[in-house]
Short mmCIF file of C-alpha atoms in Angstrom, two decimals:
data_model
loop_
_atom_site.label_atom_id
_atom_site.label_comp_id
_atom_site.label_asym_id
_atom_site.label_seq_id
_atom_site.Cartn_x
_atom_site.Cartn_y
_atom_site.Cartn_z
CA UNK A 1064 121.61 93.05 164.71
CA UNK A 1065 124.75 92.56 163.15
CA UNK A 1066 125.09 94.43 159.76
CA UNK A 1067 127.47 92.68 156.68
CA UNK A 1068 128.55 94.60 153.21
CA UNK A 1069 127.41 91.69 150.59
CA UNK A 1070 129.01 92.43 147.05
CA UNK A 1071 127.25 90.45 143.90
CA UNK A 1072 128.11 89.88 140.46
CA UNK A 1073 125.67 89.84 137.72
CA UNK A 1074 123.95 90.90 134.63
CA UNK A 1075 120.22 92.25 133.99
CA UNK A 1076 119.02 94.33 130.97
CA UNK A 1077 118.29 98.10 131.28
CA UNK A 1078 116.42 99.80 128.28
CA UNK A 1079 118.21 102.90 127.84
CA UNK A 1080 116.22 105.80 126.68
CA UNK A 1081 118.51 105.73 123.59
CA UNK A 1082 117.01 102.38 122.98
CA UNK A 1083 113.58 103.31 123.83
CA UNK A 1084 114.12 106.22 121.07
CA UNK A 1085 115.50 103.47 118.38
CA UNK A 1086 112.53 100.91 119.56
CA UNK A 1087 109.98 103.93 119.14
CA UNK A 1088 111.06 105.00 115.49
CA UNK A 1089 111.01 101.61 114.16
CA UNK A 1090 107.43 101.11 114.71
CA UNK A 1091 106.15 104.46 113.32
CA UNK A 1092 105.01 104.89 109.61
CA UNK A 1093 106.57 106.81 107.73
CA UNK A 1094 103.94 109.78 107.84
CA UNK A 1095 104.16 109.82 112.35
CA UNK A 1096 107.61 109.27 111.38
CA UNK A 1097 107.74 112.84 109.90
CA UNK A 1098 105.34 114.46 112.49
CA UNK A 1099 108.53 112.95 114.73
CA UNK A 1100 110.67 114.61 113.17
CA UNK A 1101 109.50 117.89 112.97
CA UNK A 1102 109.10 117.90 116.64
CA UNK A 1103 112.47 116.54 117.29
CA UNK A 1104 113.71 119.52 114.89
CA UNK A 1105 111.37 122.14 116.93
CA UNK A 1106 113.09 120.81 120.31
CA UNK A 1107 116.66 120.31 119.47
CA UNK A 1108 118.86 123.22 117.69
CA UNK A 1109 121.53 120.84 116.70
CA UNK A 1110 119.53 119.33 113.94
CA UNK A 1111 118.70 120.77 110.97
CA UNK A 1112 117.14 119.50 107.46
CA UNK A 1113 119.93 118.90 104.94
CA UNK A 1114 119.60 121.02 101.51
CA UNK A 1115 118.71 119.52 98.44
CA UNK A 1116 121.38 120.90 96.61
CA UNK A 1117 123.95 119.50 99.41
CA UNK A 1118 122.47 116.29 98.77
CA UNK A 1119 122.78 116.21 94.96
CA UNK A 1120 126.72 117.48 95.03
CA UNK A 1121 127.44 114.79 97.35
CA UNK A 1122 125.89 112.34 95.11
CA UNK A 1123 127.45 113.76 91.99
CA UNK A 1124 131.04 113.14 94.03
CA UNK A 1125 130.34 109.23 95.38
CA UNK A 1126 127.89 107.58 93.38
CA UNK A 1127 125.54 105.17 94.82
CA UNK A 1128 126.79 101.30 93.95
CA UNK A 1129 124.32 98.93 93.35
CA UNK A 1130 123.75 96.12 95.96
CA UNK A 1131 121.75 92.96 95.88
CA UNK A 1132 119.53 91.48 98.78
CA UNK A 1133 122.13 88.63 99.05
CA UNK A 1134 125.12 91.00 99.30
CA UNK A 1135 123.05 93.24 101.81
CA UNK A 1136 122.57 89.33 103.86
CA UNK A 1137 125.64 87.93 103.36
CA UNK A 1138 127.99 91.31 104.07
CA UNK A 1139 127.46 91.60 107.98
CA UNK A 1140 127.09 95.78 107.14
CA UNK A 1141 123.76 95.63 108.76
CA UNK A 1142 124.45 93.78 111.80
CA UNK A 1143 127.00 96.80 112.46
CA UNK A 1144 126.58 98.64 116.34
CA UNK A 1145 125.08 101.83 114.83
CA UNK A 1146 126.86 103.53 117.37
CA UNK A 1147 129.97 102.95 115.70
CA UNK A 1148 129.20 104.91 112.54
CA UNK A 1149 130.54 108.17 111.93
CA UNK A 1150 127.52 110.20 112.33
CA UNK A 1151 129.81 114.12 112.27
CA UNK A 1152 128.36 114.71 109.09
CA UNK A 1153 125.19 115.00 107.23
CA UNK A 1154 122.33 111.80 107.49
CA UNK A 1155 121.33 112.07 103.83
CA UNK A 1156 120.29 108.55 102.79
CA UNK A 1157 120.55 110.12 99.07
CA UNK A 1158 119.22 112.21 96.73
CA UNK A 1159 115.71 113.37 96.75
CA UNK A 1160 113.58 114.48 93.88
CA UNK A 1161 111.60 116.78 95.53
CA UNK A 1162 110.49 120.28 93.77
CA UNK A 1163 111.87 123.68 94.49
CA UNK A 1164 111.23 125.85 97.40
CA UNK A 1165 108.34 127.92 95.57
CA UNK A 1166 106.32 124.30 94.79
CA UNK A 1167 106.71 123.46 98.34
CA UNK A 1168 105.32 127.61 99.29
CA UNK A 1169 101.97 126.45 96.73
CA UNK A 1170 101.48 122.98 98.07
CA UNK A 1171 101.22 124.49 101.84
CA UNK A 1172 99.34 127.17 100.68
CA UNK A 1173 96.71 124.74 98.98
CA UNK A 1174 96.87 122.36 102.43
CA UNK A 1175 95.96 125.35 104.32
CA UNK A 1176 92.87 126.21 102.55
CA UNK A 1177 91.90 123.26 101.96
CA UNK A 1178 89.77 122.75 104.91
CA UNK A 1179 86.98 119.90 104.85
CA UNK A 1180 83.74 120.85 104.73
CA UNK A 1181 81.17 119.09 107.04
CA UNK A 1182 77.50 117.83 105.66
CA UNK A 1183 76.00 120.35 107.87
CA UNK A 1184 78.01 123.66 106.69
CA UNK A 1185 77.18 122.07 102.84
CA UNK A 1186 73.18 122.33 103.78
CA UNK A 1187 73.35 125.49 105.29
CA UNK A 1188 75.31 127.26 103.08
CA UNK A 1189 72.63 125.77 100.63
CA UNK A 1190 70.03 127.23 102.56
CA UNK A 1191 71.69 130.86 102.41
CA UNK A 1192 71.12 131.18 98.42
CA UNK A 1193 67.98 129.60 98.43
CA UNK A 1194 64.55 132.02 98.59
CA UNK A 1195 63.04 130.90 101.99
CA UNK A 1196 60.51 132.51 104.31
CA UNK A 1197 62.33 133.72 107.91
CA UNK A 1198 59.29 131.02 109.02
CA UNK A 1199 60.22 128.15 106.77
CA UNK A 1200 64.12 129.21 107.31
CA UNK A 1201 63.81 128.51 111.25
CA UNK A 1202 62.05 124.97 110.04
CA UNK A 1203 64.85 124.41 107.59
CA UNK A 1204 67.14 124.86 110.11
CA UNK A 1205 65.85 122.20 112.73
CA UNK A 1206 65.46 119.75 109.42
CA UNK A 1207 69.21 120.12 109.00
CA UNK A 1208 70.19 119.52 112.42
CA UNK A 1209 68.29 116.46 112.63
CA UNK A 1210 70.13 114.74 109.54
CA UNK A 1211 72.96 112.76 109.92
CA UNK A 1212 76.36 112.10 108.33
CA UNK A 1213 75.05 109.64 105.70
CA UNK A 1214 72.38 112.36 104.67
CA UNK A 1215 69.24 110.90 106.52
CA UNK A 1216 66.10 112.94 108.48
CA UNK A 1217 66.69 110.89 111.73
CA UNK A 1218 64.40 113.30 112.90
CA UNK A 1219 60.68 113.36 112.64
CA UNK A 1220 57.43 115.64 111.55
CA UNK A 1221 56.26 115.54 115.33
CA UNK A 1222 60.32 116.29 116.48
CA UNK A 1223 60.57 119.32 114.43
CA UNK A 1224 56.75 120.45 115.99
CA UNK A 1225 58.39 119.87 119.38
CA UNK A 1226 61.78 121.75 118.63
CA UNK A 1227 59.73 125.12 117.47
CA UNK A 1228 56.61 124.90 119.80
CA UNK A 1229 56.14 128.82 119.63
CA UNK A 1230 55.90 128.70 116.16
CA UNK A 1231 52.43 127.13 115.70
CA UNK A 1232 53.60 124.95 112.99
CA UNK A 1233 51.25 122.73 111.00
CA UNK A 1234 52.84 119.59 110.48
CA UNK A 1235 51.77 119.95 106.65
CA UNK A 1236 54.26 122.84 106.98
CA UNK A 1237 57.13 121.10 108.18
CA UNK A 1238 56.84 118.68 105.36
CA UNK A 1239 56.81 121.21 102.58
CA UNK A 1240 60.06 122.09 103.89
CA UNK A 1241 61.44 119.03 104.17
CA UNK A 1242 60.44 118.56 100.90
CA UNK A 1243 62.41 121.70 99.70
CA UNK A 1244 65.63 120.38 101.71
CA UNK A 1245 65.18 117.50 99.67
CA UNK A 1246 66.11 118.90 96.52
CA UNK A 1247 69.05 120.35 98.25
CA UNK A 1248 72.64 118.59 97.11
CA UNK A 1249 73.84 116.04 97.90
CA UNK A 1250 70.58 114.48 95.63
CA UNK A 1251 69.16 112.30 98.00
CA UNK A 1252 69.92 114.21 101.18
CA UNK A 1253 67.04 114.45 103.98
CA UNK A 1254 65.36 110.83 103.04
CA UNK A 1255 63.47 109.17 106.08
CA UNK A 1256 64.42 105.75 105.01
CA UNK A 1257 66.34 104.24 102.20
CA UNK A 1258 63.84 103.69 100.00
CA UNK A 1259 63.04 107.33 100.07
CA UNK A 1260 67.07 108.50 99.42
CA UNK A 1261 66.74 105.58 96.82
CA UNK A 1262 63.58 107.33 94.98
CA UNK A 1263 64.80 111.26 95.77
CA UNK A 1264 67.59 110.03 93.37
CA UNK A 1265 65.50 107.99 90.91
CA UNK A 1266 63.79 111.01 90.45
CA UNK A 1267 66.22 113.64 89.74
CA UNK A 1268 66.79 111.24 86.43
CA UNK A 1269 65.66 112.38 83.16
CA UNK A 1270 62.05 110.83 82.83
CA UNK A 1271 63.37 109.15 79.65
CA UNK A 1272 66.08 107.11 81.58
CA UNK A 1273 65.18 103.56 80.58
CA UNK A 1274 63.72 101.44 83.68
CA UNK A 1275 63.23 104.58 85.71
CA UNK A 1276 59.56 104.21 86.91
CA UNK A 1277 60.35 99.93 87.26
CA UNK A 1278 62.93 101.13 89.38
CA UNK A 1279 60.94 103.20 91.62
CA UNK A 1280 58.36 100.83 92.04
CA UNK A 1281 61.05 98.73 93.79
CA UNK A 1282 61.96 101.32 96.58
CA UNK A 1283 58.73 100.82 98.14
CA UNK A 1284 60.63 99.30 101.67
CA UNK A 1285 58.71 96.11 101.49
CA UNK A 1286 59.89 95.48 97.77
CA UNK A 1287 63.10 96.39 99.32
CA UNK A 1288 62.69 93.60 101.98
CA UNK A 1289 62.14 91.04 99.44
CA UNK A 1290 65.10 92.08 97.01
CA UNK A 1291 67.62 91.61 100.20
CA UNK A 1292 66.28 88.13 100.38
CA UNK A 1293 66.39 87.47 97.03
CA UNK A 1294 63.05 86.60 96.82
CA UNK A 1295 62.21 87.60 93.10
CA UNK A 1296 59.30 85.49 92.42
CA UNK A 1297 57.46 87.45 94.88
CA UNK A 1298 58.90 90.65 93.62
CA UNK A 1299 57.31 89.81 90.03
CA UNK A 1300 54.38 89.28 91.41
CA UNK A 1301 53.84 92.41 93.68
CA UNK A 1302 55.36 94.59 90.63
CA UNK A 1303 53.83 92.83 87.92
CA UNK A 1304 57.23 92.87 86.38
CA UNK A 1305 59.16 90.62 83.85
CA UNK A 1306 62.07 89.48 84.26
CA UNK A 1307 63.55 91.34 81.26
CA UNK A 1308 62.24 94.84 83.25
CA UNK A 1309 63.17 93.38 86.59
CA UNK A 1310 66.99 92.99 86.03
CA UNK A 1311 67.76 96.15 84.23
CA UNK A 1312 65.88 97.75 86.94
CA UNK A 1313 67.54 96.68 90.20
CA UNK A 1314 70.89 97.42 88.24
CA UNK A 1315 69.87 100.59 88.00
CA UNK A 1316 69.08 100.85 91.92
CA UNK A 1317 72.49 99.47 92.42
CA UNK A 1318 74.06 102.37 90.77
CA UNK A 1319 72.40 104.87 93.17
CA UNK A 1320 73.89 106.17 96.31
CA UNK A 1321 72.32 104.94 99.75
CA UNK A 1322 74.47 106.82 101.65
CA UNK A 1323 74.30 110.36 99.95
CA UNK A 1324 75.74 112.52 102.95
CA UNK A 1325 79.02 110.52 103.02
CA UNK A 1326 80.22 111.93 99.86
CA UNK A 1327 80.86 115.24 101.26
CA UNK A 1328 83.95 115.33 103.25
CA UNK A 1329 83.79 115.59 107.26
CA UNK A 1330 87.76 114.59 107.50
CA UNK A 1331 90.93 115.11 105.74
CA UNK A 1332 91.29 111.24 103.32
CA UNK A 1333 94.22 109.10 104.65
CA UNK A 1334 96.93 108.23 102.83
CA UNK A 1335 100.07 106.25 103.10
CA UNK A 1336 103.45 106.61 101.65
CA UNK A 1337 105.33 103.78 101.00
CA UNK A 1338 108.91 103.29 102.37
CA UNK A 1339 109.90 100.76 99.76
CA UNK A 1340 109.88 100.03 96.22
CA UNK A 1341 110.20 97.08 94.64
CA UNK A 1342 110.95 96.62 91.01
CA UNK A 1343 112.05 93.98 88.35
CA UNK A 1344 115.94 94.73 87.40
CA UNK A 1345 117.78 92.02 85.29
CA UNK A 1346 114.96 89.19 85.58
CA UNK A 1347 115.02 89.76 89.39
CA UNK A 1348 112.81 91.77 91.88
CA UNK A 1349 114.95 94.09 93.82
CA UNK A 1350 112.97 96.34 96.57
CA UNK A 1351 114.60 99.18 97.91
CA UNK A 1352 113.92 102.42 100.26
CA UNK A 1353 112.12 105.48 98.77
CA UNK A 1354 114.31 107.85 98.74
CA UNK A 1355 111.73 110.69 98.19
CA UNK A 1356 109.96 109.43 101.86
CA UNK A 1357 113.23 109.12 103.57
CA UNK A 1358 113.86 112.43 106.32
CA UNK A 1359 117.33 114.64 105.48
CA UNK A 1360 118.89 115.62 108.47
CA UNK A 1361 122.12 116.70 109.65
CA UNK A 1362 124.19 118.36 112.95
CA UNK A 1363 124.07 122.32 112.43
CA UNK A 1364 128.01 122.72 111.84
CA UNK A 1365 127.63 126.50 113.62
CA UNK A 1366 126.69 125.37 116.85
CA UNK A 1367 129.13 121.86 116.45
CA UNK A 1368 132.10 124.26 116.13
CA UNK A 1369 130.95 126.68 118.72
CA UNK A 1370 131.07 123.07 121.18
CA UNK A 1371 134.64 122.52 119.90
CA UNK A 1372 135.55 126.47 121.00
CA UNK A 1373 133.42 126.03 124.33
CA UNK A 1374 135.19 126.49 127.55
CA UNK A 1375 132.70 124.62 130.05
CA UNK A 1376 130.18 127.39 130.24
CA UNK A 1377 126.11 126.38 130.89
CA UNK A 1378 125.82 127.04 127.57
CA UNK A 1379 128.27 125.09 126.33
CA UNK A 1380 126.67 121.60 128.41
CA UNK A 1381 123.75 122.70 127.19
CA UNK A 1382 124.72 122.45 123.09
CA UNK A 1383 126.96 119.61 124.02
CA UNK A 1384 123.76 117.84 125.67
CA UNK A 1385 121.70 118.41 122.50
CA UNK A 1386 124.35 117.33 119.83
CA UNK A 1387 124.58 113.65 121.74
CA UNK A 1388 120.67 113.53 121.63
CA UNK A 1389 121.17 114.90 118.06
CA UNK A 1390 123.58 111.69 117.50
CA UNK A 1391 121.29 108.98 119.07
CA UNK A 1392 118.08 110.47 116.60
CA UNK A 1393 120.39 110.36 113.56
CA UNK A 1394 121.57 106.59 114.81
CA UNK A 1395 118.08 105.49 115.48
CA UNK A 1396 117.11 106.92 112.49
CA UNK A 1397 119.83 105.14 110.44
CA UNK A 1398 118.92 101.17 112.56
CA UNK A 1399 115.37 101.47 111.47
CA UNK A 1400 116.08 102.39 107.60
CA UNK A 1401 118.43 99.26 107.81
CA UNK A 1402 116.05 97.24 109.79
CA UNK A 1403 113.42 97.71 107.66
CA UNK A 1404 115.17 97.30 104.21
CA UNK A 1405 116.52 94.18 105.46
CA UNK A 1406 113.04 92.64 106.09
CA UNK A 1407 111.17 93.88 102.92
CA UNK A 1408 114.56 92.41 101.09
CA UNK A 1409 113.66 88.98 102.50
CA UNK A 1410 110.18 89.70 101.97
CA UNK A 1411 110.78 89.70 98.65
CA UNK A 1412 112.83 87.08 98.04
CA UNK A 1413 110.33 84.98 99.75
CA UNK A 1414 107.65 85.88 97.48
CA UNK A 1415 108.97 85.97 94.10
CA UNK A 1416 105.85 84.00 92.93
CA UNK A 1417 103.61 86.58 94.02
CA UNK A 1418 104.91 89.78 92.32
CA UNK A 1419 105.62 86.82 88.89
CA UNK A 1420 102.31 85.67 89.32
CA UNK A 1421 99.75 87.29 91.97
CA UNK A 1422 97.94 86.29 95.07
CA UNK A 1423 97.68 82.69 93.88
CA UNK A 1424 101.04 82.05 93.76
CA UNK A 1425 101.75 83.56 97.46
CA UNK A 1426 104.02 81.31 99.67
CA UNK A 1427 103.17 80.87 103.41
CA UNK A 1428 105.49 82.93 106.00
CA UNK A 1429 105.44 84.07 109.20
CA UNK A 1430 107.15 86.46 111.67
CA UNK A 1431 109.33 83.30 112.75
CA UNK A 1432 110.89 82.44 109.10
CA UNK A 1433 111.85 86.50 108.59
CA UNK A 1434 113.25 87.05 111.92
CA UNK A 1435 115.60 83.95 112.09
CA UNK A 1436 116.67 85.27 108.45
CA UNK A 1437 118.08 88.68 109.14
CA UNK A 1438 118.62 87.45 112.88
CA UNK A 1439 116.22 89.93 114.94
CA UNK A 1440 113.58 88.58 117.32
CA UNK A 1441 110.04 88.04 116.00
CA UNK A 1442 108.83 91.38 118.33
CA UNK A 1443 110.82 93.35 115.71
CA UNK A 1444 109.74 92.44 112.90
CA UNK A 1445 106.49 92.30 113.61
CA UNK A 1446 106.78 96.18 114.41
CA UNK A 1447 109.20 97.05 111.53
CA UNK A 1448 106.22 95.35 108.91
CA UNK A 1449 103.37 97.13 110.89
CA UNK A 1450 101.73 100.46 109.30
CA UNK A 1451 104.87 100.13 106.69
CA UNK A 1452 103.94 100.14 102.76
CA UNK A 1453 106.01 98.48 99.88
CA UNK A 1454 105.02 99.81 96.42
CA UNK A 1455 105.45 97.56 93.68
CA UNK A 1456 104.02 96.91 90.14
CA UNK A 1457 100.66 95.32 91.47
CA UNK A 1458 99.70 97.93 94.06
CA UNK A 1459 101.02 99.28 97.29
CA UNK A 1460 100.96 97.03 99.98
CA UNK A 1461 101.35 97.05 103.61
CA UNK A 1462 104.63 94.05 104.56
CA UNK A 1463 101.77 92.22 106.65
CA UNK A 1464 100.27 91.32 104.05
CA UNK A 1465 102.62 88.98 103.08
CA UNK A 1466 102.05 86.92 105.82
CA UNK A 1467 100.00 84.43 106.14
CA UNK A 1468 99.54 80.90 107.68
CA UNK A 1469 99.58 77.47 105.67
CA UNK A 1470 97.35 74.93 104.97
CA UNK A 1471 98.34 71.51 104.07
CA UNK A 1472 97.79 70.23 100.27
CA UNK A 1473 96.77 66.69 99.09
CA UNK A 1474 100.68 65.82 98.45
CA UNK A 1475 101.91 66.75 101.76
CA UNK A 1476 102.97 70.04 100.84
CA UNK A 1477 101.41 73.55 101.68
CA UNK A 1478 99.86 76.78 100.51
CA UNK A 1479 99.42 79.68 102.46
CA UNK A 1480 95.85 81.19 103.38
CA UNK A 1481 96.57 84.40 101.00
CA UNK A 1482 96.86 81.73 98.21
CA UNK A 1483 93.58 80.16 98.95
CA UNK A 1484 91.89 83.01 99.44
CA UNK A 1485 92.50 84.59 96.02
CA UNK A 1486 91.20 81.12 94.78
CA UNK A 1487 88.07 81.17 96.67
CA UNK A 1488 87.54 84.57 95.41
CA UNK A 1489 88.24 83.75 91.56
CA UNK A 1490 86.22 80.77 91.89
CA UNK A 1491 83.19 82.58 92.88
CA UNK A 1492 83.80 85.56 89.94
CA UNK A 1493 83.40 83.14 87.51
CA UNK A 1494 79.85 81.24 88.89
CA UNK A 1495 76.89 81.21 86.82
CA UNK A 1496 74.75 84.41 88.37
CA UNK A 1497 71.47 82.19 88.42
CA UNK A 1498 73.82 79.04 90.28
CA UNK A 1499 76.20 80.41 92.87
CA UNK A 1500 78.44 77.75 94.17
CA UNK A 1501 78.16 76.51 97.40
CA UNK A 1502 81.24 76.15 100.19
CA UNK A 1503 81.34 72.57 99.97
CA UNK A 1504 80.99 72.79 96.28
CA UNK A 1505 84.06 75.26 96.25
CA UNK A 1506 86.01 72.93 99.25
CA UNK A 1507 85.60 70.04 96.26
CA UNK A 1508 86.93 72.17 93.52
CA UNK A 1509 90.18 73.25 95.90
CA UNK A 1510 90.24 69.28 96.46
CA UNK A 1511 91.27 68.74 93.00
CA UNK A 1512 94.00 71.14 92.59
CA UNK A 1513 95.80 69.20 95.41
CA UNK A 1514 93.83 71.67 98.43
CA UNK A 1515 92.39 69.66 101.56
CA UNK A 1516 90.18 72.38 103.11
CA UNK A 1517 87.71 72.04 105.30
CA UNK A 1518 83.64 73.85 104.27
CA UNK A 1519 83.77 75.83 107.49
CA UNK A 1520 87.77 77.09 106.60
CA UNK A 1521 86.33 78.14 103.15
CA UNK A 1522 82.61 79.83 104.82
CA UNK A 1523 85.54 81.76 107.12
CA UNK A 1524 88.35 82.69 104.07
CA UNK A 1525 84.76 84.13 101.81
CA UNK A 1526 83.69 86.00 104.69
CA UNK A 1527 86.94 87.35 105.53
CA UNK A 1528 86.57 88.69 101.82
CA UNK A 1529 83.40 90.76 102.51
CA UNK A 1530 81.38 87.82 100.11
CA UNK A 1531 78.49 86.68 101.13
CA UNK A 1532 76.68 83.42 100.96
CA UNK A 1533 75.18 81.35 97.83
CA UNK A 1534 72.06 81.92 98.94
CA UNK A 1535 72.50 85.67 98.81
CA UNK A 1536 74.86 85.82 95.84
CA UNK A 1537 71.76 84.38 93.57
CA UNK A 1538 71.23 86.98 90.68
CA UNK A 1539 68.11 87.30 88.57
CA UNK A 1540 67.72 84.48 86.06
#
């Protein structure tokens, strides 16, 4: 077999780790984005956190100037290789307001006794400063372990027999205890069904509450039934009450909690911090990055000079390794703040009639119509607008949210589905309570503000918007 040397010429894409990093960052929120960077800053001793005091000198020196969305679009700075920035000094994207160092001492100190408390831990510790019986403490004990995280006895008399069978227990026994638990806090706690949780509340009211026996009446679970159904003829006539007692008394129901154990907390609460802000400067919205979310890093000038002074030792590659993955962090870093103010700028432009006028006024737009404006492929924006928040003067938003499909009006032109959806929902706020408006009935109303949509588009928008159906949205004449 004769063997040949066979030379080609020719191009195929490799994803440098470098670009994996940069790809990475830019779809992490901004709170992974920090857990990132604390581990980066655990593995890497050529990164450090800048000072708050360096930042504030250097932005007493070289103030910040001002620049529009259409200069940011129209000046080419953000198309710029971020590998050609000079990246020797400090990343500090600019001031922060952030407290001193003995706030930030307090705040950990708080986060690190503030530890959740479970349900369970809540009863017992309950149990602990209540008088019980080493007997009726055992039974108290198998109650609690048989209640689940909304509060309720899944449990049973006969399970709790079962659980302690060298007690002898009586089941009469058990229930006292139960009964005991019961009064135990969260008020409702240890309920077998929800018309019990409903009625362990009802009755922890002052006796004098108005409608507070009507009320009770209508836990009964087949009353219950009825009012999910709407059926209030029937209810009137099982109750024997009026209408006049019969309204005031299911709003009082509604005001009770039917899931009493999920008030006490079992995890730390989420929150988000938004990476933009957008505000109204001059008769124009502006958004910008939050500075107070953005990380403050720079290359530890010790070991950078002790590189300069190395003389090719193993310790020397090994700083000189860590300062280039240093660089490539603070350039990734740097793309995905630019990225991403790019994209909320043109977010923003795009919807001017929503943060002027609200949902209504939203315009349709898609991944395509952002990423052919600040010229990145639709894969990147969709993960530079994922899990990121934009603050602005009618709540925080994620950038999703502005997108939305369209739907074609009378006139040929279009709305999106955000649009229609705030509609549908405004629509159905102001119905008569005794005559809630049908889809089709809605569909016709949308028809004559210029808005061809189909019943089943409308049945799929409400639903969308936790709403349910005329028939169940009937209220108490």
């Amino acid at each position: 077999m004769k063997q040949t040397l066979d030379l080609r010429i020719g191009q195929h894409l490799t994803i440098t780790p470098q670009l994996q990093q940069a790809i990475r960052l830019l779809q992490l929120s901004s709170i992974e984005l920090e857990q990132e960077i604390r581990e980066v800053l655990e593995k890497n001793p050529l990164l450090e956190e800048a000072d708050h005091a360096d930042g504030e000198e250097a932005a007493a020196e070289e103030p910040a100037e001002a620049v529009t969305a259409d200069e940011v679009r129209d000046d080419g700075e953000g198309d710029a290789d971020p590998a050609e920035l000079d990246w020797e000094g400090d990343y500090e994207p600019a001031p922060s307001s952030s407290g001193s160092g003995d706030e930030d001492n307090d705040t950990n100190f708080e986060a690190r006794n503030s530890r959740p408390t479970s349900l369970r831990d809540h009863l017992l510790w309950q149990l602990q400063m209540t008088p019980f019986s080493d007997r009726d403490r055992l039974v108290a004990i198998a109650i609690i372990d048989a209640i689940d995280e909304d509060g309720y006895f899944v449990g049973g008399v006969d399970d709790i027999l079962a659980t302690l069978p060298d007690m002898e227990l009586a089941a009469d026994e058990v229930e006292a205890v139960l009964h005991q638990v019961q009064n135990f806090d969260p008020v409702g706690v240890a309920a077998r069904h929800l018309g019990e949780c409903l009625d362990l509340q009802l009755r922890r009211l002052d006796p004098a509450t108005p409608y507070r026996d009507a009320a009770r009446l209508l836990t009964d679970p087949t009353h219950l039934k009825l009012l999910g159904q709407r059926d209030f003829k029937e209810i009137k006539r099982l109750t024997h009450l009026d209408s006049e007692t019969l309204g005031p008394a299911m709003a009082l129901l509604k005001g009770l909690n039917p899931r009493p154990g999920s008030h006490v907390s079992t995890a730390p609460n989420a929150y988000v911090v938004p990476e933009i802000l957008v505000k109204k400067r001059r008769g124009s919205w502006r958004a910008d990055l939050n500075i107070a979310a953005m990380p403050r890093l720079r290359i530890n000038n010790h070991y950078e000079r002790m590189i300069q002074r190395g003389r090719g030792s193993a310790q020397d590659r090994f700083l000189h390794d860590h300062l280039q993955e240093a660089r490539w962090f603070l350039k990734s870093l740097q793309s995905r703040n630019e990225t991403l103010l790019k994209v909320a700028r043109v977010i923003v432009d795009r919807q001017r009639g929503f943060f002027d006028h609200g949902p209504e006024a939203m315009r349709p737009l898609v991944l395509h119509d952002v990423a052919g404006e600040v010229g990145m492929h639709e894969s990147t924006v969709s993960r530079v607008t994922t899990n990121k928040y934009m603050m602005t003067p009618r709540g925080i938003f994620e950038l999703k949210y502005f997108f939305s499909s369209h739907v074609g009006t009378a006139d040929g032109g279009t709305c999106s589905a955000t649009a229609i959806r705030s509609l549908i929902r405004k629509i159905i706020e102001a119905e008569p309570p005794d005559r809630p408006i049908s889809d089709s009935k809605i569909a016709d109303l949308l028809l004559e503000q210029g808005i061809n949509i189909a019943r089943r588009t409308i049945a799929k928008y409400r639903e969308s918007l936790s709403i349910p159906p005329s028939s169940q949205r009937k209220s108490l004449v």
